[in-house]
Coordinates of N, CA, C and O in Angstrom, one line a residue:
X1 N 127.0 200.9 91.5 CA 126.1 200.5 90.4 C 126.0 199.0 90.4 O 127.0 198.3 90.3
X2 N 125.0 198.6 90.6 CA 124.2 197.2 90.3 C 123.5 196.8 89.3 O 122.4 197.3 89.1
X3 N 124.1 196.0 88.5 CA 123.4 195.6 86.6 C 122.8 194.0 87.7 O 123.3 193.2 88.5
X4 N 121.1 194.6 86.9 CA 120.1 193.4 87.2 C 119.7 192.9 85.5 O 119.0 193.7 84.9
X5 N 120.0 192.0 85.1 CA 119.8 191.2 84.1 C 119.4 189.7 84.1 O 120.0 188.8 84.7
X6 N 118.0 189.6 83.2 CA 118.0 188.4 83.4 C 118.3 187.3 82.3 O 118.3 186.1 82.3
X7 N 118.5 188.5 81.0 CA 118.8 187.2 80.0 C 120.4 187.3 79.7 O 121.1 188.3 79.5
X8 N 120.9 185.7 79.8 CA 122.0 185.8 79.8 C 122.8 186.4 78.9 O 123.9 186.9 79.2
X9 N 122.3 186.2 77.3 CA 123.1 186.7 76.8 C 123.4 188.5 76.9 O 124.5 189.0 76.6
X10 N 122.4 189.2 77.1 CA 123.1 190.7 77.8 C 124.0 190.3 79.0 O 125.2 190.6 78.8
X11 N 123.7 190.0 79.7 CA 124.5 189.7 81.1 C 125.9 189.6 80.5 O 126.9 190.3 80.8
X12 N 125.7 188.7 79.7 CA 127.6 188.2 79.6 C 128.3 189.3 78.8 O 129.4 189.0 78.4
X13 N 127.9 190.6 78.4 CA 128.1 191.4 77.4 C 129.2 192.9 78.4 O 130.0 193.8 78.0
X14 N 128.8 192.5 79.3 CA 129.2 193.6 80.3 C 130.3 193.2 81.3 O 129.7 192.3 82.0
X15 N 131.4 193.4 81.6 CA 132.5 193.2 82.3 C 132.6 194.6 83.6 O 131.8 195.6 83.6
X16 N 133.5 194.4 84.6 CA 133.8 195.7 85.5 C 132.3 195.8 86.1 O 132.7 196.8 86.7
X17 N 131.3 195.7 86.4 CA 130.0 196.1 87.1 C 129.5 194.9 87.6 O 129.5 193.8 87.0
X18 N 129.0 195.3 89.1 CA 128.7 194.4 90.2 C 127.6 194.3 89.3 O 127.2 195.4 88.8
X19 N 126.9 193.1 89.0 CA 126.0 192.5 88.2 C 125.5 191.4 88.6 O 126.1 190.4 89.0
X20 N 123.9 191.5 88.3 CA 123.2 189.7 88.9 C 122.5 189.3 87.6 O 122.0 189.9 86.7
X21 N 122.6 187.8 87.8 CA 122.0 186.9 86.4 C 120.8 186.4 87.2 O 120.6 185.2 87.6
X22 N 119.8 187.5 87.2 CA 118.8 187.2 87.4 C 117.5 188.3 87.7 O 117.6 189.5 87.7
X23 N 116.0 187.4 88.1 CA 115.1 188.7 87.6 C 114.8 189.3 88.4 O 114.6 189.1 89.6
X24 N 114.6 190.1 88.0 CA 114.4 192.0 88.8 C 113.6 191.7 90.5 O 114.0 192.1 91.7
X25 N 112.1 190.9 90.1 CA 111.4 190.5 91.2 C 111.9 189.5 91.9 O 111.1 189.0 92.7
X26 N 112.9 189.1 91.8 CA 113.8 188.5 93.0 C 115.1 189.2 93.4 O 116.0 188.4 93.7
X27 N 115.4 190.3 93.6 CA 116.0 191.3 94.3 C 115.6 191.5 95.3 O 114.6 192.1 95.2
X28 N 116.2 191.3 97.0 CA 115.8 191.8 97.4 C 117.1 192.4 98.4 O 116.9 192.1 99.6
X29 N 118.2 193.1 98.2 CA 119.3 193.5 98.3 C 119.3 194.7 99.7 O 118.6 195.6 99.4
X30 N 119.8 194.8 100.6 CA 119.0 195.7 101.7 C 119.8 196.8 101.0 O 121.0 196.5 100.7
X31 N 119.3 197.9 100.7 CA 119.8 199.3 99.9 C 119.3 200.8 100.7 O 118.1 201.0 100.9
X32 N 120.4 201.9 101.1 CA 121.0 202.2 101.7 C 121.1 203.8 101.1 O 121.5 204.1 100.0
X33 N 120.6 204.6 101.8 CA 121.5 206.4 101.2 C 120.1 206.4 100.1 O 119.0 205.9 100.1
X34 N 120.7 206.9 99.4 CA 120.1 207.6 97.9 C 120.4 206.2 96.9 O 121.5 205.7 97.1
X35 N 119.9 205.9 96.2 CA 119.0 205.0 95.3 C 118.8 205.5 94.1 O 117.8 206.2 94.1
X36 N 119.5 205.5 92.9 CA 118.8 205.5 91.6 C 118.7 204.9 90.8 O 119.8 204.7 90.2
X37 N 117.5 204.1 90.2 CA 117.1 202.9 89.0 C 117.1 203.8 87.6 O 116.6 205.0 87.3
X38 N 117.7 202.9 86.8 CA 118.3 203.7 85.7 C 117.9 202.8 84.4 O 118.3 201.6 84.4
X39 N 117.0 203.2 83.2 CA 116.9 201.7 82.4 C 115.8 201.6 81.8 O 114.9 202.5 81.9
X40 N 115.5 200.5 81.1 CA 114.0 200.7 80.6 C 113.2 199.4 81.2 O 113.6 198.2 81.4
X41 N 112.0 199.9 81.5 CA 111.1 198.8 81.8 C 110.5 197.7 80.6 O 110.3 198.0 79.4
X42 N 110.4 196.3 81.2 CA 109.6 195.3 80.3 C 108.4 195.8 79.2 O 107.6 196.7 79.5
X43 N 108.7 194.9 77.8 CA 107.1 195.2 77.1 C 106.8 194.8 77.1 O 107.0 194.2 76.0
X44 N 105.6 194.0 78.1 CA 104.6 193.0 77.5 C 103.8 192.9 78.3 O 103.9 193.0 79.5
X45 N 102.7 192.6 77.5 CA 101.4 192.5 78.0 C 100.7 191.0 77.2 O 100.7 190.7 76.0
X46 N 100.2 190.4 78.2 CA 100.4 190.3 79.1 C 101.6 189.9 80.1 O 102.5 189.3 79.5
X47 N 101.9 190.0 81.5 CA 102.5 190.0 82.0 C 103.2 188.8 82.0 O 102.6 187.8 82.2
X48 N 104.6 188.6 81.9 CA 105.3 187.5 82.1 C 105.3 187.2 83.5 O 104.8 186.2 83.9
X49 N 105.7 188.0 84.2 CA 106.1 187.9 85.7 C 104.6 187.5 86.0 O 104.6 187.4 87.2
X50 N 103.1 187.2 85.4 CA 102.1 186.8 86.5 C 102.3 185.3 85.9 O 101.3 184.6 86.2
X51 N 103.3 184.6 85.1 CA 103.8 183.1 85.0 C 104.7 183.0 85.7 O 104.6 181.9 86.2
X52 N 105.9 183.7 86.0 CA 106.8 183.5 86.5 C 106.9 184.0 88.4 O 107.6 183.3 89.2
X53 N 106.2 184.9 88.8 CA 105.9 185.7 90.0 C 105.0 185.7 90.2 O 104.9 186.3 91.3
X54 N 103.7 185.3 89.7 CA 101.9 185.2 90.2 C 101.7 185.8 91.8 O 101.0 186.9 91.9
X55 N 102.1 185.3 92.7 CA 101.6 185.3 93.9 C 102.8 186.6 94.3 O 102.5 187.2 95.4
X56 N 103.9 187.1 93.6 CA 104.2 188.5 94.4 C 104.1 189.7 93.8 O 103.8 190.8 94.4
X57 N 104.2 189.6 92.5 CA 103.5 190.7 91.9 C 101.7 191.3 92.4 O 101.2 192.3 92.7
X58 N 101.3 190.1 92.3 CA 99.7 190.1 92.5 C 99.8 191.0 94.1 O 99.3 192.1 94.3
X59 N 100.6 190.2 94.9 CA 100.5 190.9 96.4 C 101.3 192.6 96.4 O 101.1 193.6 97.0
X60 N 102.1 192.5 95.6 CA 102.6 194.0 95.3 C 102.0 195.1 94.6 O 102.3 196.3 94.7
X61 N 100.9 194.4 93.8 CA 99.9 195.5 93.2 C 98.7 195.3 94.1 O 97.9 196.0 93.5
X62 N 98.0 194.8 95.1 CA 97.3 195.2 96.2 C 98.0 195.6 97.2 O 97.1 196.1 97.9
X63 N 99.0 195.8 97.9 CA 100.0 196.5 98.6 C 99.7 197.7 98.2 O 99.8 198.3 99.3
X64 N 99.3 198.3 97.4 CA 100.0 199.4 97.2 C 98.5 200.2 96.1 O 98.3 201.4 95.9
X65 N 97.6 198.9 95.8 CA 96.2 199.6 95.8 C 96.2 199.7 93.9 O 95.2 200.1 93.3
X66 N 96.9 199.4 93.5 CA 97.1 198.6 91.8 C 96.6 197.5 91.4 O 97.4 196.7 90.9
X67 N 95.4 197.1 91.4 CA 95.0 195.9 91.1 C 94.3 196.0 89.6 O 93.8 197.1 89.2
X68 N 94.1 194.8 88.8 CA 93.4 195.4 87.5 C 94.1 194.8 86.4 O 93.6 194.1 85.5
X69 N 95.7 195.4 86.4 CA 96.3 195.6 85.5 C 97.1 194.2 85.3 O 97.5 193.5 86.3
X70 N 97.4 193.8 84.1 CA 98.4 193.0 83.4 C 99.7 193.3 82.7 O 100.3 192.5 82.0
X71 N 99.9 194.4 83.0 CA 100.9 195.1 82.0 C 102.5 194.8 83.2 O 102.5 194.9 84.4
X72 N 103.5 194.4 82.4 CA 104.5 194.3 83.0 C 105.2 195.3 83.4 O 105.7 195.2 84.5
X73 N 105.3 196.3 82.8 CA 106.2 197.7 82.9 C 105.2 198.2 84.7 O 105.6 198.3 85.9
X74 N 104.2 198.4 84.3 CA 103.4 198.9 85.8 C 104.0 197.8 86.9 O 104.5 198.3 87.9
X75 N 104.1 196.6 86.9 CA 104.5 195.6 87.9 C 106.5 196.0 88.3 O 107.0 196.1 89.5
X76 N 107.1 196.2 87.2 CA 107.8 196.7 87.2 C 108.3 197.3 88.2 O 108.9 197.1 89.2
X77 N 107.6 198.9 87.5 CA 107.7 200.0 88.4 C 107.7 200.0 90.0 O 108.4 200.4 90.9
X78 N 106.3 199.1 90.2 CA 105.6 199.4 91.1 C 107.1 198.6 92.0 O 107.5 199.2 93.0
X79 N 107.8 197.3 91.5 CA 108.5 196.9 92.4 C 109.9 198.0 92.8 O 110.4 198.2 93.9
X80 N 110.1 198.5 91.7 CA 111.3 199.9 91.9 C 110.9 201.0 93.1 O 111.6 201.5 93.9
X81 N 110.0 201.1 93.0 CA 109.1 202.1 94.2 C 109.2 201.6 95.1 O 109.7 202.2 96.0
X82 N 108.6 200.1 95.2 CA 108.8 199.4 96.6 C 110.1 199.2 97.5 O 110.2 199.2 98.7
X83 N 111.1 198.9 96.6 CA 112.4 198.7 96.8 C 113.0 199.9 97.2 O 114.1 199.8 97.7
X84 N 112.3 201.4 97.0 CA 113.0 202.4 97.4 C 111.6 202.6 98.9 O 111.9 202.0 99.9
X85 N 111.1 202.9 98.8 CA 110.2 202.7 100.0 C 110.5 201.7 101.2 O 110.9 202.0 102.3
X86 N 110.3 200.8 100.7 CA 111.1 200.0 101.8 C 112.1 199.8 102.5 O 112.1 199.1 103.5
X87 N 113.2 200.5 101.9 CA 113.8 200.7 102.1 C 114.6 202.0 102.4 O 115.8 202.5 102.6
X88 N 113.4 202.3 102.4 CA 113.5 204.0 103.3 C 114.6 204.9 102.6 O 115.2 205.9 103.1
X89 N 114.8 204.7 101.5 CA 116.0 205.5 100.7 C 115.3 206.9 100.2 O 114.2 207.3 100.0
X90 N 116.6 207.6 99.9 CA 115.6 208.6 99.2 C 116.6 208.4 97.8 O 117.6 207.7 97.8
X91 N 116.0 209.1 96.7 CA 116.6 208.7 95.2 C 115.4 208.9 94.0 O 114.5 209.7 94.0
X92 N 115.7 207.9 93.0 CA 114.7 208.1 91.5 C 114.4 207.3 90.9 O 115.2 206.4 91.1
X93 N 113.8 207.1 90.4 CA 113.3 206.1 89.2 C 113.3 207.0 87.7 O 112.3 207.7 87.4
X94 N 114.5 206.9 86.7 CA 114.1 207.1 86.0 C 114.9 206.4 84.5 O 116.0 206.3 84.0
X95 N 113.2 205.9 84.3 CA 112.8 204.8 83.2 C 112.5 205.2 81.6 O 112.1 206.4 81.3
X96 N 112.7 204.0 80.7 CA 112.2 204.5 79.6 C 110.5 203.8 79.5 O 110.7 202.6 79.9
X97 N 109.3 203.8 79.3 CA 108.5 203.4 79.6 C 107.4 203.2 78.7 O 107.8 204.1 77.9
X98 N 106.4 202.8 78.3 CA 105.5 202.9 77.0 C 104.8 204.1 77.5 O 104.4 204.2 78.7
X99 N 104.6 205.3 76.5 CA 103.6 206.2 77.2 C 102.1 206.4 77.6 O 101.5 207.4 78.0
X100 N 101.6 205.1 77.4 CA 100.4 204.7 77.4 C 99.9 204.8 78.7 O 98.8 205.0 79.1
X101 N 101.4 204.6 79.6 CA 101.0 203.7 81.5 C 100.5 205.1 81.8 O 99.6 205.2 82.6
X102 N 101.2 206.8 81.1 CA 100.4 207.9 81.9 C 99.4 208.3 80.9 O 98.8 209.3 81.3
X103 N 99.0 207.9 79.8 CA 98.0 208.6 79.0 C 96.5 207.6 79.0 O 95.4 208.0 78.7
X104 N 96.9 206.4 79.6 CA 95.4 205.7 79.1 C 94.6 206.1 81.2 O 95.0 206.3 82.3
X105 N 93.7 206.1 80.6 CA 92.9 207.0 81.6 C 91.6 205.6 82.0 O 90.4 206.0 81.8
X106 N 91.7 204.7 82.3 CA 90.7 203.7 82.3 C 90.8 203.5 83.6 O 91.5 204.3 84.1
X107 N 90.2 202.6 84.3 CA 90.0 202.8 86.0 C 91.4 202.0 86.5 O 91.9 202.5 87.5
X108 N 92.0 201.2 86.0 CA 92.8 200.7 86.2 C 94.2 201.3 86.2 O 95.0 201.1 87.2
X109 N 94.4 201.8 85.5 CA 95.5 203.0 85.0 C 95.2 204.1 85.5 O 96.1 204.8 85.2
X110 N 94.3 204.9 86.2 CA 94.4 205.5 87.1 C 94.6 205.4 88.6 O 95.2 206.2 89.4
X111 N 94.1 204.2 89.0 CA 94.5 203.6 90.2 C 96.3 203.9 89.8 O 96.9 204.7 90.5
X112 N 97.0 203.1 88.7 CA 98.6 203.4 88.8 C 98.8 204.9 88.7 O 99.7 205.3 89.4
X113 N 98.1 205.7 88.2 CA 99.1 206.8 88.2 C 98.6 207.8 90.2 O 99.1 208.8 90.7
X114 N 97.8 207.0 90.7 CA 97.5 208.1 91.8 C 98.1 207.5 92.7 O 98.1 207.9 93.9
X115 N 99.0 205.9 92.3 CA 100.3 205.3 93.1 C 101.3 206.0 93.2 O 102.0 206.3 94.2
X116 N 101.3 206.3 91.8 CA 102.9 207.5 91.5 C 102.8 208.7 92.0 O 103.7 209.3 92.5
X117 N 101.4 209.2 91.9 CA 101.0 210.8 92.5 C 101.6 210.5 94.0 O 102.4 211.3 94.4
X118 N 101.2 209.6 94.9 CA 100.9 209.2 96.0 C 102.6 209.2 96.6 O 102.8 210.0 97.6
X119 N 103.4 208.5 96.2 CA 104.5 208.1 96.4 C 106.3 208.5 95.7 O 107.4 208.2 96.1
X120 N 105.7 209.6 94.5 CA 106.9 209.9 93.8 C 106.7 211.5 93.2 O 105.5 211.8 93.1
X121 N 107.6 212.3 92.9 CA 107.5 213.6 92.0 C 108.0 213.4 91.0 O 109.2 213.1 90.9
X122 N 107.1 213.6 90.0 CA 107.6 213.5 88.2 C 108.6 215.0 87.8 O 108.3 216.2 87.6
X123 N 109.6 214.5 87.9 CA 110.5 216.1 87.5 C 110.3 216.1 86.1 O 109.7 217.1 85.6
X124 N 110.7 215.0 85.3 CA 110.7 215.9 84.3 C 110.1 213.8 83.3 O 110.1 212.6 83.8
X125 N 109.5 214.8 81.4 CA 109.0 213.4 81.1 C 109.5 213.8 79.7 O 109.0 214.9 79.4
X126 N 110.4 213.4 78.7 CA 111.1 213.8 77.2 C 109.9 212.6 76.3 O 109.4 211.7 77.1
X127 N 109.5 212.6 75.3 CA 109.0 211.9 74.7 C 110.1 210.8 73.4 O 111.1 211.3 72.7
X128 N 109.6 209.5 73.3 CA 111.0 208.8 72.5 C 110.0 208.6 71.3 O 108.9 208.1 71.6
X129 N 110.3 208.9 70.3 CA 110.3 207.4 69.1 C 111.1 206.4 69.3 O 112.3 206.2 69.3
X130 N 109.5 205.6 69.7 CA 109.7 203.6 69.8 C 110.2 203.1 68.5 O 111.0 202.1 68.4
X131 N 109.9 203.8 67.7 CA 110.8 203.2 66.4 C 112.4 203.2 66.2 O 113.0 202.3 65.6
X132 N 112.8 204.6 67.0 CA 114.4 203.8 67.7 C 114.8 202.7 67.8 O 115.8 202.3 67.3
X133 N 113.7 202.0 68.7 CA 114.3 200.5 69.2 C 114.2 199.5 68.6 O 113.3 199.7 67.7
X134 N 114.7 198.2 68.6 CA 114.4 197.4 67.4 C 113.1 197.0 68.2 O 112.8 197.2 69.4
X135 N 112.3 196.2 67.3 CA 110.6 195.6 67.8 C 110.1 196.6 68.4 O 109.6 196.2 69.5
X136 N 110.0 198.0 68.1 CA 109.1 198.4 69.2 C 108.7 199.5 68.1 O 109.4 200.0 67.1
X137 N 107.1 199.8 68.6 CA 106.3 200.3 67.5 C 105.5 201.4 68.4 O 105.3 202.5 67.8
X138 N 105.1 201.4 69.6 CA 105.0 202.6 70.4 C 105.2 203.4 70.6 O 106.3 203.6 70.3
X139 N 104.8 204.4 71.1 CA 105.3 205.6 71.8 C 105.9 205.5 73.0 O 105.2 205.0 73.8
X140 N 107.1 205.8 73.5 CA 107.3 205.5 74.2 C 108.0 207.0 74.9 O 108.3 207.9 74.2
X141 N 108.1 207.0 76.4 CA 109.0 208.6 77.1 C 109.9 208.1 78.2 O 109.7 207.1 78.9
X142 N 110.6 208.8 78.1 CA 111.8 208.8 79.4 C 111.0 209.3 81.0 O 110.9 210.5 81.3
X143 N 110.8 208.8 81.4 CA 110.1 209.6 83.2 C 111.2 209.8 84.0 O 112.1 208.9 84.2
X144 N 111.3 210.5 84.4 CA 112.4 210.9 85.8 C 111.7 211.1 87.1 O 111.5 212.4 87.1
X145 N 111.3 210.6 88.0 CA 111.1 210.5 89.2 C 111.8 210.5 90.6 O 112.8 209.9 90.8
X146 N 110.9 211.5 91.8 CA 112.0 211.4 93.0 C 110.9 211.0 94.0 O 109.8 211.4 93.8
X147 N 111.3 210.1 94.9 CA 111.0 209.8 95.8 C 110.3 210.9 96.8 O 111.0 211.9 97.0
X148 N 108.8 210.9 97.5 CA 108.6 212.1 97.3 C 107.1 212.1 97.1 O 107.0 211.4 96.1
X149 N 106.1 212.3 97.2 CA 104.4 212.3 96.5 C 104.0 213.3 97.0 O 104.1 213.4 98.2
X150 N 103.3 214.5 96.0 CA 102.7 215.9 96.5 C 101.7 215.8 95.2 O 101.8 215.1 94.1
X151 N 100.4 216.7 95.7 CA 99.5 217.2 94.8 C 99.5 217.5 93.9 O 99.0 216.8 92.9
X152 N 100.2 219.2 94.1 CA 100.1 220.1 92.7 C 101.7 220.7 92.8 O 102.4 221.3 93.7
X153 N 101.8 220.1 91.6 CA 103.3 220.8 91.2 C 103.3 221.0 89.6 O 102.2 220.8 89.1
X154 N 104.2 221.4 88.9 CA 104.6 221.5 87.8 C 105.6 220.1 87.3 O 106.3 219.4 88.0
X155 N 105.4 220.1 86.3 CA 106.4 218.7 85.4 C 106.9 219.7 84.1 O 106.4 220.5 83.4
X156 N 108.2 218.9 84.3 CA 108.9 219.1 82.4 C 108.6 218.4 81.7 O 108.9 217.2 81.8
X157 N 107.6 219.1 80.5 CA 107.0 217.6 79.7 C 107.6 218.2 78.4 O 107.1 219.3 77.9
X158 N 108.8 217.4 77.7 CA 109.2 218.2 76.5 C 109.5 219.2 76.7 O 109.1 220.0 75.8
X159 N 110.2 219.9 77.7 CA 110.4 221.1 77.7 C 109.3 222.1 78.1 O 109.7 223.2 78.0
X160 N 108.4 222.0 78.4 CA 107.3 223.1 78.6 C 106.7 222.7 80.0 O 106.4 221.5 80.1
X161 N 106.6 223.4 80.9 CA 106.0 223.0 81.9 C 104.4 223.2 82.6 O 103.8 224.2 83.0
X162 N 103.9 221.6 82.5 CA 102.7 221.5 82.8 C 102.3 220.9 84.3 O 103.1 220.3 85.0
X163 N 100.9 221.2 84.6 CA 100.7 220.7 86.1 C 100.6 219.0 86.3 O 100.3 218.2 85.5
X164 N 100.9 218.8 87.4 CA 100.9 217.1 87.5 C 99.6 216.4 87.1 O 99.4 215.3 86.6
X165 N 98.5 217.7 87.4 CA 96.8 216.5 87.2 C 96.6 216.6 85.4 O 95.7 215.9 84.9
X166 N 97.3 217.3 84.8 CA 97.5 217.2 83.2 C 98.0 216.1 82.8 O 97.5 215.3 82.1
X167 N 99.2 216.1 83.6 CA 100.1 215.1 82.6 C 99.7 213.7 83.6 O 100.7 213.0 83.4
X168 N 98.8 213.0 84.4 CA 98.6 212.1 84.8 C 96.9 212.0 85.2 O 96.4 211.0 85.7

């Protein structure tokens, strides 16, 4: 287990776990076997990381055919994927995420979800009340993903199983 944190005061909260004081898009750790990212993605829009990361996010969302978008959670992602990709692992991504990144259907947000179609299998997607968390007012869902990209499959969405071109 590897805790990536970049604000210090969580960082110092946590004892016993190999852990970095710093941000996610500067990881680049050679990783090994099976792989799983565990956690919630960034809220904000627009993107911190295109102040802080401009020139690798930007090249990681045409990498990979994502261009468009300002949303941090999508930059995110897209670096978790890469990092398992590139590293030839097999494993998961699974995030707590705004549910907007698979429901908004605009050319841009479809470009991301035919990233994920392309490159991961959605096993299964629980839906959260964002009102849970402190500051957050969204809808937000748990995704569970495997390393992996096929067509037509089935997803657990809430319990009921629906086809992938439904739920994305």
């Amino acid at each position: 287990i590897i805790g990536i944190e970049v604000d210090e005061e969580w960082y110092n909260l946590y004892e016993g776990v190999d852990k970095r004081l710093m941000n996610f898009y500067d990881f680049s750790d050679k990783l090994t076997g099976r792989v799983d990212f565990v956690g919630n993605v960034p809220f904000r829009t627009p993107a911190y990381s295109l102040e802080t990361h401009n020139k690798y996010v930007k090249a990681l969302a045409h990498k990979y055919g994502v261009t468009g978008i300002r949303e941090e959670a999508v930059f995110f992602i897209i670096k978790t994927i890469d990092l398992l990709l590139e590293n030839k692992c097999t494993g998961g991504v699974h995030y707590i995420i705004p549910e907007q990144l698979i429901k908004n259907n605009s050319k841009f947000y479809v470009r991301f979800k035919n990233f994920l179609k392309r490159h991961m299998t959605i096993k299964k997607i629980v839906s959260i009340d964002g009102r849970r968390f402190e500051n957050v007012s969204q809808g937000l869902i748990f995704i569970s993903m495997e390393v992996g990209g096929s067509d037509e499959y089935e997803v657990e969405v809430d319990g009921e199983q629906i086809g992938i071109d439904e739920v994305l």
